Coordinates of C-alpha atoms and ligand atoms in Angstrom, one line a residue:
M1 CA 79.3 100.6 111.0
S2 CA 81.1 97.9 108.9
E3 CA 80.1 97.4 105.3
Q4 CA 78.9 93.9 106.1
S5 CA 76.6 94.9 108.9
H6 CA 75.0 97.7 106.9
G7 CA 75.1 95.6 103.7
E8 CA 72.0 93.7 104.6
T9 CA 69.7 96.7 104.5
S10 CA 69.1 98.5 101.3
R11 CA 70.0 102.2 101.3
L12 CA 69.4 103.2 97.7
T13 CA 66.8 105.8 97.0
I14 CA 64.9 106.7 93.8
D15 CA 63.4 110.2 93.2
Y16 CA 61.3 109.9 90.0
R17 CA 59.1 113.0 90.3
N18 CA 60.9 114.6 87.3
S19 CA 59.9 111.8 85.0
M20 CA 56.2 112.3 85.8
A21 CA 53.7 114.2 83.7
D22 CA 53.2 116.7 86.5
A23 CA 56.8 117.8 86.2
V24 CA 57.5 117.7 82.5
G25 CA 54.1 117.7 80.9
P26 CA 51.8 114.9 79.6
E27 CA 53.6 114.6 76.3
H28 CA 56.9 113.7 77.9
G29 CA 56.1 112.4 81.4
V30 CA 54.7 109.2 82.7
S31 CA 51.3 109.7 84.4
D32 CA 49.9 107.9 87.4
A33 CA 47.3 106.5 85.1
M34 CA 50.0 104.9 83.0
L35 CA 51.6 103.4 86.1
D36 CA 48.2 102.0 87.2
E37 CA 47.7 100.6 83.7
I38 CA 51.0 98.8 83.6
A39 CA 50.8 97.6 87.2
P40 CA 48.9 94.3 86.3
R41 CA 51.5 93.5 83.6
V42 CA 54.3 94.1 86.2
A43 CA 52.5 91.9 88.7
A44 CA 52.1 89.1 86.1
G45 CA 55.7 89.4 85.0
H46 CA 56.7 89.1 88.7
A47 CA 54.5 86.1 89.2
R48 CA 56.1 84.4 86.2
L49 CA 59.6 85.2 87.4
V50 CA 58.9 83.8 90.9
A51 CA 57.4 80.6 89.4
E52 CA 60.4 80.2 87.0
H53 CA 62.7 80.7 89.9
E54 CA 60.9 78.2 92.1
A55 CA 61.1 75.7 89.2
G56 CA 64.9 76.1 89.1
G57 CA 65.2 78.8 86.4
Q58 CA 66.3 82.4 86.7
S59 CA 69.3 81.2 88.7
W60 CA 71.1 84.6 88.5
M61 CA 68.8 85.5 91.5
D62 CA 70.6 82.9 93.6
L63 CA 74.2 84.2 93.0
P64 CA 74.1 86.6 96.0
S65 CA 73.7 83.6 98.4
D66 CA 76.7 81.5 97.2
T67 CA 78.8 81.8 100.3
A68 CA 80.8 78.7 99.6
L69 CA 82.0 80.2 96.3
V70 CA 83.0 83.4 98.2
A71 CA 85.0 81.4 100.7
D72 CA 86.8 79.6 97.8
I73 CA 87.5 82.8 96.0
N74 CA 88.7 84.6 99.1
A75 CA 91.1 81.8 100.0
F76 CA 92.6 81.7 96.4
A77 CA 92.7 85.5 96.2
A78 CA 94.4 86.0 99.6
E79 CA 97.3 83.9 98.6
A80 CA 97.5 85.3 95.0
R81 CA 97.4 88.9 96.3
Q82 CA 100.6 88.2 98.3
H83 CA 102.3 86.3 95.6
Y84 CA 101.7 88.2 92.3
K85 CA 102.9 91.5 91.2
D86 CA 100.6 91.8 88.2
F87 CA 97.2 90.4 87.2
I88 CA 95.7 90.3 83.7
L89 CA 92.0 89.6 83.3
I90 CA 91.2 88.4 79.8
G91 CA 87.5 88.4 78.8
I92 CA 85.0 90.5 76.9
G93 CA 81.5 91.8 77.3
G94 CA 79.7 90.1 80.2
S95 CA 83.0 88.4 81.0
S96 CA 84.9 91.6 81.9
L97 CA 82.6 94.6 82.3
G98 CA 81.3 93.6 85.7
A99 CA 84.8 93.2 87.1
I100 CA 86.0 96.5 85.5
A101 CA 83.0 98.3 87.1
T102 CA 83.6 96.7 90.5
V103 CA 87.3 97.6 90.6
Q104 CA 86.7 101.1 89.3
A105 CA 84.0 101.7 91.9
L106 CA 85.8 100.2 94.9
A107 CA 89.5 100.5 94.4
H108 CA 91.8 103.5 94.5
P109 CA 91.5 105.4 91.1
F110 CA 95.2 105.1 90.6
R111 CA 95.6 101.7 92.1
N112 CA 98.2 100.5 89.6
V113 CA 100.6 103.2 90.5
Q114 CA 100.2 102.9 94.3
A115 CA 102.9 101.1 96.3
K116 CA 102.1 97.3 96.5
E117 CA 101.5 97.4 100.3
T118 CA 98.9 100.2 100.0
R119 CA 97.3 98.7 96.9
G120 CA 96.7 95.4 98.6
G121 CA 97.3 93.1 95.6
P122 CA 98.7 92.9 92.1
R123 CA 98.4 95.6 89.5
F124 CA 95.3 95.1 87.4
F125 CA 95.2 95.0 83.6
V126 CA 92.3 94.0 81.3
L127 CA 92.6 92.5 77.8
D128 CA 89.2 92.6 76.3
N129 CA 89.7 94.1 72.8
P130 CA 92.1 92.1 70.7
D131 CA 93.9 95.3 69.8
P132 CA 97.5 94.3 69.1
E133 CA 98.8 97.7 70.3
K134 CA 97.2 97.3 73.7
V135 CA 97.9 93.6 74.0
A136 CA 101.6 94.0 73.1
A137 CA 101.9 97.0 75.5
T138 CA 100.3 95.0 78.3
L139 CA 102.4 91.9 77.8
A140 CA 105.5 94.1 77.7
I141 CA 104.7 96.1 80.8
V142 CA 103.8 93.3 83.2
D143 CA 106.4 91.2 85.0
L144 CA 105.6 87.9 83.4
E145 CA 107.4 85.9 86.0
Q146 CA 105.0 87.3 88.6
T147 CA 101.8 87.6 86.6
L148 CA 98.6 85.8 87.2
V149 CA 96.3 85.5 84.1
N150 CA 92.5 85.0 84.6
V151 CA 90.9 84.0 81.3
V152 CA 87.1 84.3 81.5
T153 CA 84.7 83.0 78.9
K154 CA 81.3 81.3 79.5
S155 CA 81.1 79.7 76.0
G156 CA 84.8 78.9 76.2
Q157 CA 85.4 79.9 72.6
T158 CA 84.9 83.6 72.0
A159 CA 87.5 84.6 69.4
E160 CA 88.7 87.8 71.0
T161 CA 89.2 86.2 74.4
M162 CA 90.8 83.0 73.1
A163 CA 93.1 84.9 70.8
N164 CA 94.2 87.3 73.6
F165 CA 94.5 84.4 76.0
L166 CA 96.7 82.3 73.6
A167 CA 98.9 85.4 73.1
A168 CA 99.3 85.8 76.8
R169 CA 99.8 82.1 77.3
Q170 CA 102.7 82.0 74.8
A171 CA 104.3 85.1 76.4
L172 CA 104.0 83.4 79.8
E173 CA 105.5 80.2 78.5
S174 CA 108.5 82.0 76.9
A175 CA 109.1 83.8 80.2
V176 CA 108.7 81.0 82.7
G177 CA 108.4 77.7 80.9
T178 CA 105.4 75.6 80.1
E179 CA 104.8 74.0 83.5
Q180 CA 105.1 77.2 85.5
A181 CA 102.9 79.1 83.0
R182 CA 100.1 76.7 83.7
R183 CA 100.3 77.4 87.4
Q184 CA 100.0 81.1 86.6
I185 CA 96.7 80.7 84.7
V186 CA 93.3 80.5 86.2
A187 CA 90.3 79.8 83.9
T188 CA 86.7 80.9 84.7
T189 CA 84.4 79.0 82.4
D190 CA 81.6 76.5 82.1
P191 CA 82.1 73.6 84.6
K192 CA 81.7 71.0 81.8
E193 CA 81.4 72.5 78.3
G194 CA 83.5 74.4 75.9
L195 CA 87.0 74.6 74.4
L196 CA 88.5 76.5 77.3
R197 CA 87.2 73.8 79.7
A198 CA 88.9 71.2 77.6
L199 CA 92.1 73.1 77.5
A200 CA 92.0 73.8 81.2
D201 CA 91.5 70.1 81.9
Q202 CA 94.3 69.2 79.5
E203 CA 96.8 71.6 80.9
G204 CA 95.7 71.5 84.6
Y205 CA 94.7 75.1 85.2
R206 CA 93.0 76.1 88.4
T207 CA 89.4 76.8 87.4
F208 CA 86.3 78.6 88.7
P209 CA 82.8 78.1 87.3
V210 CA 80.7 80.3 85.2
P211 CA 77.2 79.3 86.5
P212 CA 75.4 77.3 83.8
G213 CA 72.0 78.9 83.0
V214 CA 73.1 82.4 83.7
D215 CA 73.8 84.8 80.7
G216 CA 77.2 86.3 80.5
R217 CA 75.9 89.8 81.3
M218 CA 74.3 88.6 84.5
T219 CA 77.4 86.9 85.9
V220 CA 79.0 89.8 87.7
L221 CA 78.1 88.3 91.1
S222 CA 79.6 84.9 90.2
A223 CA 83.3 84.0 90.0
V224 CA 83.3 86.0 86.7
G225 CA 83.1 89.3 88.6
L226 CA 84.0 88.2 92.1
L227 CA 87.4 86.6 91.4
P228 CA 89.0 89.7 89.7
A229 CA 87.4 91.9 92.3
A230 CA 88.9 89.9 95.2
L231 CA 92.3 89.8 93.5
C232 CA 92.2 93.6 93.5
G233 CA 91.3 93.6 97.2
C234 CA 87.6 94.5 96.9
D235 CA 85.1 93.4 99.6
I236 CA 83.2 90.7 97.7
E237 CA 81.2 89.7 100.8
G238 CA 80.0 93.2 101.1
L239 CA 79.1 93.2 97.4
L240 CA 76.9 90.1 97.9
A241 CA 75.4 91.4 101.1
G242 CA 74.3 94.5 99.2
A243 CA 72.8 92.4 96.4
R244 CA 70.9 90.3 99.0
A245 CA 69.6 93.5 100.6
M246 CA 68.3 94.6 97.2
R247 CA 66.9 91.1 96.6
S248 CA 64.9 91.4 99.8
R249 CA 63.7 94.9 98.9
T250 CA 62.5 93.8 95.5
A251 CA 60.3 90.9 96.7
S252 CA 57.1 92.6 95.9
G253 CA 55.2 92.5 92.6
D254 CA 53.8 96.0 93.2
V255 CA 55.2 98.5 90.6
R256 CA 55.3 101.4 93.1
E257 CA 56.9 99.4 95.9
N258 CA 59.5 97.5 94.0
P259 CA 62.3 99.9 92.9
A260 CA 63.5 97.6 90.1
Y261 CA 60.0 97.3 88.7
L262 CA 59.3 101.0 89.1
L263 CA 62.5 101.8 87.0
A264 CA 61.6 99.1 84.4
A265 CA 58.1 100.6 84.1
L266 CA 59.3 104.2 83.8
C267 CA 61.9 103.3 81.2
I268 CA 59.6 101.1 79.1
L269 CA 56.6 103.5 79.3
A270 CA 58.9 106.4 78.4
N271 CA 60.2 104.3 75.5
T272 CA 57.0 102.8 74.1
R273 CA 54.5 105.5 75.0
L274 CA 56.4 108.8 75.0
G275 CA 59.0 108.3 72.3
K276 CA 62.1 108.2 74.6
S277 CA 64.1 105.8 72.5
M278 CA 67.3 106.5 74.5
L279 CA 68.1 106.0 78.2
V280 CA 71.0 108.0 79.5
T281 CA 72.8 107.0 82.7
M282 CA 74.8 109.8 84.2
P283 CA 76.5 109.2 87.6
Y284 CA 78.1 112.2 89.3
S285 CA 81.1 110.0 90.2
D286 CA 84.1 108.9 88.3
A287 CA 84.1 105.7 90.3
L288 CA 80.6 104.8 89.0
F289 CA 81.4 105.4 85.3
G290 CA 82.4 101.7 84.8
L291 CA 78.9 100.7 86.2
T292 CA 77.3 102.7 83.3
D293 CA 79.3 100.7 80.8
W294 CA 78.2 97.4 82.5
F295 CA 74.6 98.6 82.5
R296 CA 74.8 99.7 78.9
Q297 CA 75.6 96.2 77.8
L298 CA 72.9 94.7 80.0
W299 CA 70.1 96.9 78.8
A300 CA 71.2 96.8 75.1
E301 CA 71.8 93.1 74.7
S302 CA 68.9 92.0 76.8
L303 CA 66.2 94.2 75.3
G304 CA 67.4 95.0 71.8
K305 CA 65.5 92.1 70.2
R306 CA 63.9 91.4 66.8
L307 CA 61.4 88.8 67.9
S308 CA 58.8 88.9 70.6
L309 CA 58.0 86.0 72.8
D310 CA 55.2 85.1 70.3
N311 CA 57.7 85.2 67.4
A312 CA 56.5 88.4 65.9
E313 CA 59.0 90.9 64.5
V314 CA 59.0 93.7 67.0
F315 CA 62.5 95.3 66.8
T316 CA 62.4 96.6 70.4
G317 CA 64.9 98.1 72.7
Q318 CA 65.9 101.5 74.2
T319 CA 69.4 102.7 73.4
P320 CA 71.5 103.0 76.5
I321 CA 73.9 105.9 76.7
K322 CA 76.6 106.5 79.2
A323 CA 77.4 110.0 80.4
L324 CA 79.5 111.4 83.3
G325 CA 78.5 114.2 85.6
A326 CA 79.8 116.9 85.6
I327 CA 82.0 116.4 82.5
D328 CA 79.1 115.7 80.2
Q329 CA 77.4 118.9 81.3
H330 CA 80.1 120.4 79.1
S331 CA 79.6 118.0 76.3
Q332 CA 76.1 116.4 76.1
I333 CA 73.7 118.4 78.2
Q334 CA 73.2 121.0 75.5
L335 CA 71.8 118.2 73.3
Y336 CA 69.8 116.6 76.1
T337 CA 68.2 119.9 77.0
E338 CA 67.6 121.5 73.6
G339 CA 67.9 118.7 71.1
P340 CA 65.2 116.1 70.2
N341 CA 63.2 115.2 73.3
D342 CA 63.8 111.5 72.8
K343 CA 65.7 110.6 76.0
L344 CA 65.0 109.5 79.6
I345 CA 67.8 110.6 81.8
S346 CA 68.9 108.8 84.9
L347 CA 71.2 110.7 87.2
I348 CA 73.1 109.0 90.0
A349 CA 73.7 111.2 93.0
V350 CA 76.2 110.4 95.7
G351 CA 75.4 111.4 99.3
E352 CA 78.9 111.3 100.7
Y353 CA 82.1 111.0 98.7
R354 CA 85.0 109.1 100.2
D355 CA 87.3 112.1 100.1
H356 CA 86.9 115.8 100.6
V357 CA 88.7 118.6 98.9
T358 CA 88.0 122.1 100.1
V359 CA 89.0 125.3 98.4
E360 CA 90.5 127.3 101.2
D361 CA 92.3 130.1 99.4
V362 CA 90.5 132.1 96.8
P363 CA 92.8 134.9 95.6
A364 CA 91.8 138.4 96.7
G365 CA 90.7 140.9 94.1
I366 CA 88.6 138.6 92.0
P367 CA 85.1 138.9 93.7
E368 CA 83.5 136.7 91.0
L369 CA 85.4 133.8 92.5
D370 CA 84.4 134.4 96.1
Y371 CA 81.6 131.9 95.9
L372 CA 84.3 129.2 95.8
Q373 CA 85.8 130.2 99.1
G374 CA 85.3 127.3 101.5
A375 CA 83.6 125.3 98.7
E376 CA 84.0 121.5 99.0
L377 CA 84.3 119.7 95.6
G378 CA 81.8 116.9 96.5
Q379 CA 79.3 119.6 97.4
L380 CA 79.9 121.3 94.1
L381 CA 79.3 118.0 92.2
Q382 CA 76.1 117.4 94.3
R383 CA 74.8 120.9 93.5
E384 CA 75.7 120.4 89.8
Q385 CA 73.6 117.2 89.8
L386 CA 70.6 119.0 91.4
A387 CA 71.1 121.9 89.0
T388 CA 71.1 119.6 86.0
A389 CA 68.0 117.8 87.2
W390 CA 66.3 121.1 87.6
A391 CA 67.4 122.4 84.2
L392 CA 66.3 119.2 82.4
T393 CA 63.0 119.4 84.1
E394 CA 62.5 123.0 83.2
A395 CA 63.1 122.0 79.5
Q396 CA 60.5 119.2 79.9
R397 CA 63.2 116.5 79.7
P398 CA 62.1 113.5 81.9
N399 CA 64.7 112.5 84.4
F400 CA 65.0 110.6 87.6
T401 CA 67.7 110.4 90.3
I402 CA 69.1 107.3 91.9
G403 CA 70.5 108.2 95.3
V404 CA 73.5 106.4 96.5
P405 CA 74.3 107.5 100.1
A406 CA 77.9 106.3 99.7
I407 CA 80.0 104.3 97.3
D408 CA 80.9 101.0 98.9
A409 CA 80.8 97.3 98.2
A410 CA 77.3 96.8 99.6
M411 CA 75.9 99.8 97.6
L412 CA 77.5 98.5 94.4
G413 CA 75.9 95.1 95.1
E414 CA 72.6 96.8 95.4
L415 CA 73.0 98.5 92.1
F416 CA 74.0 95.4 90.3
Y417 CA 71.0 93.4 91.5
L418 CA 68.6 96.4 91.0
Y419 CA 69.7 96.8 87.4
E420 CA 69.5 93.1 86.6
L421 CA 66.0 92.8 87.9
Q422 CA 65.0 96.0 86.2
T423 CA 66.3 94.5 82.9
V424 CA 64.5 91.2 83.4
M425 CA 61.2 93.1 84.1
G426 CA 62.0 95.3 81.1
G427 CA 62.0 92.1 79.0
A428 CA 58.6 91.0 80.4
L429 CA 57.1 94.5 79.7
L430 CA 58.4 94.5 76.2
N431 CA 57.3 90.8 75.7
V432 CA 60.8 89.8 74.7
N433 CA 63.2 87.2 76.0
P434 CA 65.9 89.3 77.9
F435 CA 68.3 86.3 77.8
G436 CA 70.3 85.2 74.8
Q437 CA 71.9 87.4 72.2
P438 CA 71.2 86.0 68.7
G439 CA 72.3 89.3 67.1
V440 CA 75.7 88.9 68.7
E441 CA 76.1 85.3 67.7
A442 CA 75.7 86.1 64.0
G443 CA 78.8 88.4 64.1
K444 CA 80.7 85.9 66.3
N445 CA 80.1 83.2 63.7
A446 CA 81.0 85.4 60.8
T447 CA 84.3 86.2 62.5
Y448 CA 85.0 82.5 63.0
A449 CA 84.2 81.9 59.3
L450 CA 86.5 84.8 58.1
M451 CA 89.3 83.5 60.4
G452 CA 89.1 80.1 58.8
R453 CA 87.6 78.1 61.7
R454 CA 86.8 74.5 60.7
G455 CA 83.1 73.9 60.1
Y456 CA 82.3 77.5 59.1
E457 CA 83.4 77.2 55.4
T458 CA 79.9 77.7 53.9
L459 CA 79.3 80.8 56.0
K460 CA 82.7 82.2 55.0
D461 CA 81.7 82.1 51.3
E462 CA 78.4 83.7 52.2
V463 CA 80.1 86.5 54.1
L464 CA 82.7 87.1 51.5
A465 CA 80.1 87.2 48.7
K466 CA 78.5 90.2 50.4
S467 CA 81.8 91.9 51.5
G468 CA 83.4 92.3 48.2
D469 CA 84.5 95.7 46.9
D470 CA 81.9 97.8 45.1
D471 CA 83.5 100.7 43.3
R472 CA 80.2 102.6 43.2
Y473 CA 80.3 103.1 47.0
R474 CA 83.9 103.4 47.8
V475 CA 85.9 106.6 48.3
G476 CA 89.7 106.6 48.4
G477 CA 92.1 103.6 48.8
G478 CA 93.2 103.6 45.1
Ligands
PA5_1 O1 76.2 88.8 77.9 C1 76.7 87.9 77.1 O2 76.3 86.8 77.1 C2 77.8 88.3 76.2 O3 78.0 89.7 76.2 C3 79.1 87.6 76.5 O4 79.4 87.9 77.8 C4 80.2 88.0 75.6 O5 79.8 87.8 74.3 C5 81.4 87.1 75.9 O6 81.0 85.7 75.8 P1 81.9 84.6 76.5 O7 81.8 84.8 78.0 O8 81.2 83.3 76.1 O9 83.3 84.7 76.0

């Protein structure tokens, strides 16, 4: 079956019995009574969401249907994949994490060292952190004459992105000249507003839109995530088909029927009623580790809020943690199993890995290794996931398992949409606005001030006044 044909039916499963009181005890598990109690709030949140969507808001929900955009991106990407040897994505937070997650999930794990024909497109580099060592190394390793730069910023002004971009732009200009450099830049930004929009118009870059009215962390299914994914040869139609499948599956306002609302309810109940202030996401798949990074930002920035919708100080949020199975069984599980019982743990199980490795030759004379004779590594990982779920449950640590029959574009699309809706419902249940990030803006503005941006002079004085040295609390440094 092709990805597209199966993409329209949701295949994801959720097994949440280990997060229930029956499995881990009433002190740590959600009860059926709690789910019954929260059900009307979920239904009310759903009704509000539907009404807002019908009134033209919540436009992140429409992204999976933008087939015109997909056609545009695919046309651009098909040509660019042929033409360019290297591709640098420049963006940070919501402007890069979705693309990184997608390429990590869908492309070959060593894509950059594959032969170009097998790879199906340019090598892929990301400049998110303005770390001079990484930026210098990236600009030195790419072939600037054959490099496409995609700069992505919704606001069009984020300091890290603009600084990295200006560094890349000057490297391109020195290598190929001003006019050619401009042809090698594609900007993804607001269609009308912002500094990058102005620069793109001035210098004539090809542009793609960041949809207005959609927060950065919800833009993975727009040009922000889709363009880099298509440039790396990922099936973006499959991705959107999967998201549509999840959108259809999550049409109900019933907490037990709608998987996104069920997860939101479990997480928020665990957080607010059972003291689980942390949410660990632990896929048993290297390919899905980038997804946990993307989700970590989504859950943290959306729900970590000082003010409620009624403007009361609430300081809400559940700290998202990323872990990787089975590696973190040898690093974190000791803490999760025997440390403070303050976490809800979400395991992601893969039904069928895309490759198989079987141990065919266990050396004779070491009977303790016989159990590995004929063992398949995917099966080992699957059993480790089951074993971890069991061990956590035995220790009364609430956990649930998201089942992913296979890792493909449609499944990833399902996961993106599921997590987005779960997060929006999380906001409704916590009575906070899941959109906006006032806590991030404060640091962004202080950075502008410290870097001497015009208009931020007063803030600069304020920041400096509180950043001066205080010998009482400093160790070392002369
Ligand atoms: O989710 C968000 O809105 C943020 O994390 C942004 O994506 C991040 O701060 C980058 O912003 P911008 O796209 O404006 O450069």
